[in-house]
Amino acid sequence: MSAPELAPGEPRLLVIKVGGSLLSDKRHGGATDTKTIDSFAALLDDLVRAYPGRVVLVTGGGSLCHAVGVRVDERADPFSAVGLTEPAFAMKWAWTSALRARGVRAVPLQVAAMTWEDPAGTVVADTAVVRRVLECGALPVLSSDFIVTASGGLRILSSDHVPGIFVGVEFAPVRVAALADVPGILTGPTLDSPVLPYLDPDDVARAEPLFWPTGEWDATGAMAGKVAALAEQARRGAECVITKGDPDAVDLRHLFAPLSSWPTSLPRTVLARRQSPPLAPVG
């Protein structure tokens, strides 16, 4: 991809992961909220026009994918994860349709066709097609998927882990923005609790007491699973941030701004390898 001149603290590539909790009720198998997808599509339209070729969208699976994910039994059937294909593409197509209706050149891509697991258990990716799509100024749309394992079976790669495909020298610096239904890692038991502003990716254990319990309906471990994935990406050099996704926002252009310039009225949890600021909760 081309190398734009970057302002200090600005990412070259922004991977936006829209959590499935913003799109449906995973607890009860609720229908996908197409109105919310359309609202985010309008925001992404503006963002891609402002930063062409520098945005990747990863959609969470919501109730569609979690309902399948919790039934996958790789020990009983090493290829059972193939069942994720249909609901994952349904999510990608819902986004692609909404984006194309607004004139965005959105291109749904299948993670399974560009990734595999090596004998060490590491996910290896060939991002040539994604790079070409970005060079065309288009928007790649990805989701959770299965990958081929070193043992010859299949396993699920959750949407929280998909941004890790792009963490590397060829796209650096990379920012992963995880838009959730909460404004970050909450430090208390209610949705209006203050947010932990920073988490050292080498010391995730300090946040574990803050994670809320989740039910069997969640196939990816809720916030604990999200943080584990983002911490791994941060250890490899990405700047990761969890913040609340607002489909009624004016725009999403702040996602390209240096995190130090984000308004204090916008709580977030940052995971990145750097000296930790004071851990006073915000928000």
XYZ file of C-alpha atoms in Angstrom, residues 114-126 147-151 155-157 161 164-165 167 232 236:
27
model
C -5.905 -16.093 3.407
C -4.850 -17.601 6.758
C -3.647 -20.853 8.241
C -2.042 -22.130 11.432
C 1.615 -23.178 11.441
C 3.017 -26.051 13.546
C 3.759 -23.616 16.400
C 0.083 -22.614 16.537
C 0.740 -19.174 15.042
C -1.765 -17.702 12.588
C -0.042 -17.009 9.275
C -1.696 -14.701 6.734
C -1.209 -13.793 3.100
C -8.790 -21.509 9.733
C -6.964 -24.701 8.811
C -4.917 -25.996 11.736
C -1.469 -27.545 11.665
C -3.055 -30.912 12.494
C -10.746 -24.083 14.290
C -12.588 -20.815 14.733
C -10.714 -17.537 14.485
C -8.464 -11.995 16.612
C -4.138 -9.426 14.168
C -3.797 -10.353 10.485
C -0.366 -6.230 12.652
C -1.630 -10.088 21.834
C 3.197 -7.258 18.400
